[in-house]
GROMACS .gro file of N, CA and C in nm:
model
  336
    1GLN      N    1  -1.540 -10.948   2.448
    1GLN     CA    2  -1.468 -10.821   2.447
    1GLN      C    3  -1.430 -10.781   2.590
    2ARG      N    4  -1.526 -10.783   2.682
    2ARG     CA    5  -1.496 -10.737   2.819
    2ARG      C    6  -1.397 -10.829   2.888
    3TRP      N    7  -1.415 -10.962   2.869
    3TRP     CA    8  -1.319 -11.055   2.930
    3TRP      C    9  -1.181 -11.039   2.869
    4GLY      N   10  -1.178 -11.015   2.739
    4GLY     CA   11  -1.049 -10.994   2.673
    4GLY      C   12  -0.977 -10.872   2.728
    5THR      N   13  -1.053 -10.765   2.749
    5THR     CA   14  -0.995 -10.643   2.806
    5THR      C   15  -0.946 -10.668   2.948
    6PHE      N   16  -1.027 -10.737   3.027
    6PHE     CA   17  -0.989 -10.768   3.165
    6PHE      C   18  -0.860 -10.849   3.169
    7LEU      N   19  -0.852 -10.950   3.085
    7LEU     CA   20  -0.732 -11.035   3.082
    7LEU      C   21  -0.609 -10.958   3.034
    8LYS      N   22  -0.628 -10.870   2.937
    8LYS     CA   23  -0.517 -10.787   2.890
    8LYS      C   24  -0.467 -10.697   3.003
    9GLU      N   25  -0.560 -10.633   3.073
    9GLU     CA   26  -0.523 -10.547   3.186
    9GLU      C   27  -0.452 -10.628   3.295
   10ALA      N   28  -0.501 -10.748   3.320
   10ALA     CA   29  -0.439 -10.834   3.423
   10ALA      C   30  -0.296 -10.868   3.385
   11GLY      N   31  -0.274 -10.901   3.259
   11GLY     CA   32  -0.138 -10.931   3.213
   11GLY      C   33  -0.046 -10.811   3.224
   12GLN      N   34  -0.097 -10.695   3.185
   12GLN     CA   35  -0.017 -10.573   3.195
   12GLN      C   36   0.010 -10.539   3.342
   13GLY      N   37  -0.091 -10.559   3.427
   13GLY     CA   38  -0.074 -10.533   3.570
   13GLY      C   39   0.029 -10.625   3.632
   14ALA      N   40   0.028 -10.751   3.590
   14ALA     CA   41   0.128 -10.846   3.641
   14ALA      C   42   0.268 -10.801   3.601
   15LYS      N   43   0.282 -10.750   3.480
   15LYS     CA   44   0.412 -10.698   3.435
   15LYS      C   45   0.454 -10.576   3.518
   16ASP      N   46   0.358 -10.491   3.551
   16ASP     CA   47   0.388 -10.375   3.635
   16ASP      C   48   0.437 -10.419   3.772
   17MET      N   49   0.374 -10.521   3.827
   17MET     CA   50   0.416 -10.573   3.958
   17MET      C   51   0.557 -10.631   3.948
   18TRP      N   52   0.585 -10.705   3.843
   18TRP     CA   53   0.717 -10.764   3.823
   18TRP      C   54   0.823 -10.655   3.809
   19ARG      N   55   0.790 -10.549   3.733
   19ARG     CA   56   0.884 -10.438   3.714
   19ARG      C   57   0.916 -10.372   3.847
   20ALA      N   58   0.816 -10.350   3.930
   20ALA     CA   59   0.840 -10.288   4.061
   20ALA      C   60   0.929 -10.377   4.147
   21TYR      N   61   0.905 -10.508   4.140
   21TYR     CA   62   0.988 -10.603   4.216
   21TYR      C   63   1.132 -10.600   4.167
   22GLN      N   64   1.151 -10.600   4.036
   22GLN     CA   65   1.286 -10.596   3.980
   22GLN      C   66   1.357 -10.465   4.016
   23ASP      N   67   1.283 -10.355   4.010
   23ASP     CA   68   1.341 -10.226   4.047
   23ASP      C   69   1.380 -10.223   4.195
   24MET      N   70   1.299 -10.286   4.280
   24MET     CA   71   1.330 -10.293   4.422
   24MET      C   72   1.459 -10.372   4.444
   25LYS      N   73   1.470 -10.485   4.375
   25LYS     CA   74   1.592 -10.566   4.388
   25LYS      C   75   1.714 -10.489   4.338
   26GLU      N   76   1.698 -10.420   4.227
   26GLU     CA   77   1.809 -10.345   4.170
   26GLU      C   78   1.851 -10.229   4.261
   27ALA      N   79   1.752 -10.159   4.317
   27ALA     CA   80   1.782 -10.046   4.405
   27ALA      C   81   1.852 -10.093   4.532
   28ASN      N   82   1.806 -10.207   4.586
   28ASN     CA   83   1.866 -10.263   4.708
   28ASN      C   84   1.883 -10.154   4.813
   29TYR      N   85   1.775 -10.081   4.839
   29TYR     CA   86   1.779  -9.963   4.925
   29TYR      C   87   1.696  -9.989   5.050
   30ARG      N   88   1.762  -9.982   5.164
   30ARG     CA   89   1.695 -10.010   5.292
   30ARG      C   90   1.577  -9.915   5.313
   31GLY      N   91   1.464  -9.972   5.351
   31GLY     CA   92   1.345  -9.894   5.381
   31GLY      C   93   1.261  -9.857   5.260
   32ALA      N   94   1.295  -9.909   5.142
   32ALA     CA   95   1.223  -9.871   5.021
   32ALA      C   96   1.115  -9.971   4.982
   33ASP      N   97   1.103 -10.082   5.054
   33ASP     CA   98   1.011 -10.187   5.009
   33ASP      C   99   0.866 -10.140   5.004
   34LYS      N  100   0.823 -10.058   5.099
   34LYS     CA  101   0.683 -10.012   5.098
   34LYS      C  102   0.657  -9.924   4.976
   35TYR      N  103   0.756  -9.844   4.937
   35TYR     CA  104   0.742  -9.762   4.816
   35TYR      C  105   0.720  -9.851   4.695
   36PHE      N  106   0.800  -9.955   4.681
   36PHE     CA  107   0.787 -10.042   4.564
   36PHE      C  108   0.657 -10.122   4.569
   37HIS      N  109   0.611 -10.159   4.689
   37HIS     CA  110   0.480 -10.223   4.702
   37HIS      C  111   0.372 -10.129   4.648
   38ALA      N  112   0.374 -10.005   4.697
   38ALA     CA  113   0.272  -9.908   4.656
   38ALA      C  114   0.282  -9.878   4.507
   39ARG      N  115   0.404  -9.863   4.456
   39ARG     CA  116   0.421  -9.828   4.315
   39ARG      C  117   0.373  -9.939   4.222
   40GLY      N  118   0.408 -10.063   4.253
   40GLY     CA  119   0.362 -10.174   4.170
   40GLY      C  120   0.211 -10.183   4.165
   41ASN      N  121   0.147 -10.170   4.282
   41ASN     CA  122   0.002 -10.174   4.288
   41ASN      C  123  -0.061 -10.055   4.217
   42TYR      N  124  -0.002  -9.939   4.232
   42TYR     CA  125  -0.051  -9.817   4.167
   42TYR      C  126  -0.047  -9.833   4.015
   43ASP      N  127   0.069  -9.872   3.964
   43ASP     CA  128   0.084  -9.887   3.819
   43ASP      C  129  -0.012  -9.993   3.764
   44ALA      N  130  -0.023 -10.104   3.834
   44ALA     CA  131  -0.111 -10.212   3.788
   44ALA      C  132  -0.258 -10.168   3.789
   45ALA      N  133  -0.300 -10.102   3.896
   45ALA     CA  134  -0.441 -10.062   3.908
   45ALA      C  135  -0.478  -9.958   3.803
   46ARG      N  136  -0.383  -9.878   3.760
   46ARG     CA  137  -0.411  -9.777   3.657
   46ARG      C  138  -0.446  -9.843   3.523
   47ARG      N  139  -0.415  -9.970   3.508
   47ARG     CA  140  -0.449 -10.042   3.384
   47ARG      C  141  -0.599 -10.066   3.373
   48GLY      N  142  -0.668 -10.068   3.488
   48GLY     CA  143  -0.810 -10.095   3.490
   48GLY      C  144  -0.842 -10.206   3.588
   49PRO      N  145  -0.967 -10.253   3.588
   49PRO     CA  146  -1.008 -10.357   3.684
   49PRO      C  147  -0.923 -10.484   3.678
   50GLY      N  148  -0.882 -10.525   3.561
   50GLY     CA  149  -0.797 -10.644   3.550
   50GLY      C  150  -0.662 -10.623   3.615
   51GLY      N  151  -0.604 -10.506   3.598
   51GLY     CA  152  -0.476 -10.475   3.661
   51GLY      C  153  -0.487 -10.469   3.812
   52ALA      N  154  -0.595 -10.409   3.861
   52ALA     CA  155  -0.617 -10.403   4.007
   52ALA      C  156  -0.635 -10.543   4.063
   53TRP      N  157  -0.708 -10.627   3.992
   53TRP     CA  158  -0.728 -10.765   4.036
   53TRP      C  159  -0.595 -10.838   4.042
   54ALA      N  160  -0.514 -10.827   3.938
   54ALA     CA  161  -0.384 -10.894   3.935
   54ALA      C  162  -0.296 -10.845   4.049
   55ALA      N  163  -0.295 -10.715   4.074
   55ALA     CA  164  -0.214 -10.659   4.182
   55ALA      C  165  -0.256 -10.716   4.317
   56LYS      N  166  -0.386 -10.727   4.339
   56LYS     CA  167  -0.436 -10.779   4.467
   56LYS      C  168  -0.399 -10.927   4.483
   57VAL      N  169  -0.418 -11.006   4.379
   57VAL     CA  170  -0.386 -11.148   4.385
   57VAL      C  171  -0.236 -11.168   4.410
   58ILE      N  172  -0.154 -11.096   4.336
   58ILE     CA  173  -0.008 -11.109   4.350
   58ILE      C  174   0.036 -11.062   4.489
   59SER      N  175  -0.018 -10.950   4.534
   59SER     CA  176   0.020 -10.898   4.666
   59SER      C  177  -0.018 -10.995   4.777
   60ASN      N  178  -0.138 -11.050   4.770
   60ASN     CA  179  -0.182 -11.144   4.873
   60ASN      C  180  -0.098 -11.272   4.870
   61ALA      N  181  -0.067 -11.320   4.751
   61ALA     CA  182   0.017 -11.440   4.740
   61ALA      C  183   0.156 -11.414   4.797
   62ARG      N  184   0.211 -11.299   4.765
   62ARG     CA  185   0.345 -11.264   4.815
   62ARG      C  186   0.346 -11.259   4.968
   63GLU      N  187   0.244 -11.199   5.027
   63GLU     CA  188   0.238 -11.190   5.173
   63GLU      C  189   0.221 -11.328   5.236
   64THR      N  190   0.144 -11.414   5.173
   64THR     CA  191   0.126 -11.550   5.224
   64THR      C  192   0.259 -11.626   5.221
   65ILE      N  193   0.329 -11.615   5.110
   65ILE     CA  194   0.458 -11.684   5.097
   65ILE      C  195   0.559 -11.629   5.197
   66GLN      N  196   0.564 -11.497   5.210
   66GLN     CA  197   0.658 -11.437   5.305
   66GLN      C  198   0.624 -11.474   5.449
   67GLY      N  199   0.498 -11.499   5.476
   67GLY     CA  200   0.459 -11.544   5.609
   67GLY      C  201   0.522 -11.678   5.644
   68ILE      N  202   0.554 -11.755   5.543
   68ILE     CA  203   0.619 -11.885   5.563
   68ILE      C  204   0.771 -11.871   5.558
   69THR      N  205   0.821 -11.796   5.460
   69THR     CA  206   0.966 -11.791   5.440
   69THR      C  207   1.039 -11.697   5.535
   70ASP      N  208   0.978 -11.585   5.573
   70ASP     CA  209   1.048 -11.489   5.659
   70ASP      C  210   1.092 -11.547   5.793
   71PRO      N  211   1.007 -11.624   5.862
   71PRO     CA  212   1.056 -11.684   5.987
   71PRO      C  213   1.170 -11.783   5.963
   72LEU      N  214   1.166 -11.853   5.851
   72LEU     CA  215   1.268 -11.953   5.822
   72LEU      C  216   1.401 -11.892   5.779
   73PHE      N  217   1.395 -11.794   5.689
   73PHE     CA  218   1.517 -11.743   5.628
   73PHE      C  219   1.564 -11.609   5.682
   74LYS      N  220   1.475 -11.533   5.742
   74LYS     CA  221   1.514 -11.403   5.797
   74LYS      C  222   1.515 -11.403   5.949
   75GLY      N  223   1.470 -11.513   6.008
   75GLY     CA  224   1.469 -11.523   6.153
   75GLY      C  225   1.367 -11.432   6.221
   76MET      N  226   1.264 -11.393   6.148
   76MET     CA  227   1.162 -11.305   6.205
   76MET      C  228   1.065 -11.386   6.290
   77THR      N  229   1.015 -11.323   6.396
   77THR     CA  230   0.913 -11.386   6.479
   77THR      C  231   0.778 -11.372   6.408
   78ARG      N  232   0.681 -11.448   6.454
   78ARG     CA  233   0.546 -11.438   6.395
   78ARG      C  234   0.490 -11.297   6.411
   79ASP      N  235   0.516 -11.235   6.526
   79ASP     CA  236   0.468 -11.098   6.547
   79ASP      C  237   0.534 -11.001   6.450
   80GLN      N  238   0.663 -11.017   6.426
   80GLN     CA  239   0.733 -10.931   6.331
   80GLN      C  240   0.679 -10.951   6.189
   81VAL      N  241   0.657 -11.075   6.153
   81VAL     CA  242   0.602 -11.106   6.020
   81VAL      C  243   0.463 -11.044   6.006
   82ARG      N  244   0.382 -11.057   6.109
   82ARG     CA  245   0.245 -11.003   6.106
   82ARG      C  246   0.248 -10.850   6.089
   83GLU      N  247   0.333 -10.783   6.164
   83GLU     CA  248   0.342 -10.637   6.154
   83GLU      C  249   0.395 -10.592   6.018
   84ASP      N  250   0.496 -10.661   5.967
   84ASP     CA  251   0.551 -10.627   5.837
   84ASP      C  252   0.447 -10.650   5.727
   85SER      N  253   0.375 -10.760   5.736
   85SER     CA  254   0.271 -10.790   5.638
   85SER      C  255   0.160 -10.685   5.642
   86LYS      N  256   0.123 -10.644   5.762
   86LYS     CA  257   0.019 -10.542   5.777
   86LYS      C  258   0.064 -10.411   5.710
   87ALA      N  259   0.190 -10.373   5.732
   87ALA     CA  260   0.243 -10.250   5.670
   87ALA      C  261   0.252 -10.266   5.518
   88ASP      N  262   0.294 -10.383   5.472
   88ASP     CA  263   0.300 -10.408   5.327
   88ASP      C  264   0.161 -10.396   5.265
   89GLN      N  265   0.062 -10.457   5.329
   89GLN     CA  266  -0.073 -10.455   5.274
   89GLN      C  267  -0.131 -10.314   5.275
   90PHE      N  268  -0.094 -10.234   5.375
   90PHE     CA  269  -0.137 -10.094   5.376
   90PHE      C  270  -0.081 -10.021   5.254
   91ALA      N  271   0.049 -10.042   5.226
   91ALA     CA  272   0.112  -9.980   5.109
   91ALA      C  273   0.051 -10.033   4.980
   92ASN      N  274   0.021 -10.163   4.975
   92ASN     CA  275  -0.042 -10.222   4.856
   92ASN      C  276  -0.175 -10.155   4.828
   93GLU      N  277  -0.260 -10.145   4.930
   93GLU     CA  278  -0.393 -10.086   4.913
   93GLU      C  279  -0.382  -9.937   4.880
   94TRP      N  280  -0.285  -9.870   4.940
   94TRP     CA  281  -0.261  -9.728   4.912
   94TRP      C  282  -0.241  -9.710   4.761
   95GLY      N  283  -0.151  -9.788   4.706
   95GLY     CA  284  -0.124  -9.777   4.563
   95GLY      C  285  -0.241  -9.818   4.477
   96ARG      N  286  -0.306  -9.929   4.512
   96ARG     CA  287  -0.420  -9.977   4.432
   96ARG      C  288  -0.534  -9.877   4.431
   97SER      N  289  -0.548  -9.799   4.539
   97SER     CA  290  -0.659  -9.703   4.547
   97SER      C  291  -0.629  -9.574   4.470
   98GLY      N  292  -0.510  -9.567   4.408
   98GLY     CA  293  -0.477  -9.451   4.327
   98GLY      C  294  -0.402  -9.341   4.400
   99LYS      N  295  -0.368  -9.365   4.526
   99LYS     CA  296  -0.291  -9.265   4.601
   99LYS      C  297  -0.145  -9.270   4.559
  100ASP      N  298  -0.078  -9.156   4.572
  100ASP     CA  299   0.059  -9.139   4.525
  100ASP      C  300   0.156  -9.231   4.599
  101PRO      N  301   0.223  -9.322   4.528
  101PRO     CA  302   0.318  -9.413   4.594
  101PRO      C  303   0.439  -9.341   4.652
  102ASN      N  304   0.465  -9.219   4.607
  102ASN     CA  305   0.580  -9.144   4.659
  102ASN      C  306   0.566  -9.111   4.807
  103HIS      N  307   0.447  -9.127   4.860
  103HIS     CA  308   0.425  -9.112   5.005
  103HIS      C  309   0.519  -9.203   5.082
  104PHE      N  310   0.553  -9.317   5.025
  104PHE     CA  311   0.638  -9.417   5.091
  104PHE      C  312   0.784  -9.411   5.044
  105ARG      N  313   0.815  -9.322   4.953
  105ARG     CA  314   0.950  -9.316   4.895
  105ARG      C  315   1.048  -9.260   4.999
  106PRO      N  316   1.150  -9.336   5.032
  106PRO     CA  317   1.247  -9.286   5.130
  106PRO      C  318   1.339  -9.180   5.069
  107ALA      N  319   1.380  -9.086   5.152
  107ALA     CA  320   1.474  -8.984   5.106
  107ALA      C  321   1.603  -9.052   5.059
  108GLY      N  322   1.654  -9.005   4.948
  108GLY     CA  323   1.780  -9.057   4.897
  108GLY      C  324   1.768  -9.173   4.801
  109LEU      N  325   1.647  -9.227   4.783
  109LEU     CA  326   1.631  -9.337   4.688
  109LEU      C  327   1.657  -9.284   4.547
  110PRO      N  328   1.754  -9.340   4.476
  110PRO     CA  329   1.785  -9.290   4.341
  110PRO      C  330   1.666  -9.309   4.246
  111ASP      N  331   1.653  -9.218   4.152
  111ASP     CA  332   1.552  -9.233   4.048
  111ASP      C  333   1.593  -9.345   3.955
  112LYS      N  334   1.494  -9.413   3.901
  112LYS     CA  335   1.520  -9.522   3.807
  112LYS      C  336   1.527  -9.463   3.669
   0.00000   0.00000   0.00000
């Protein structure tokens, strides 16, 4: 029963993370990425321990991958990648801890 609940929450949390990513791509709004990081983690963590676990795993994997791809495709330096990742992880943890993701919402971002 407990494992089943955990896995269900993890699946729902993964969907929440995917939805935030899709919304970020659709919005295509400069400076909004931290908001979507926080929102995805917030929504996933509200599912329960499984959702919080999924959000953390997905967030860490995303940052690891971006650490490789950003220098190659965005021309970012290692220092820039490190700083961006640090800010992303701050927003991720903010959302996972239950704090309001709107703290990171930029002015003018249209409602979904």
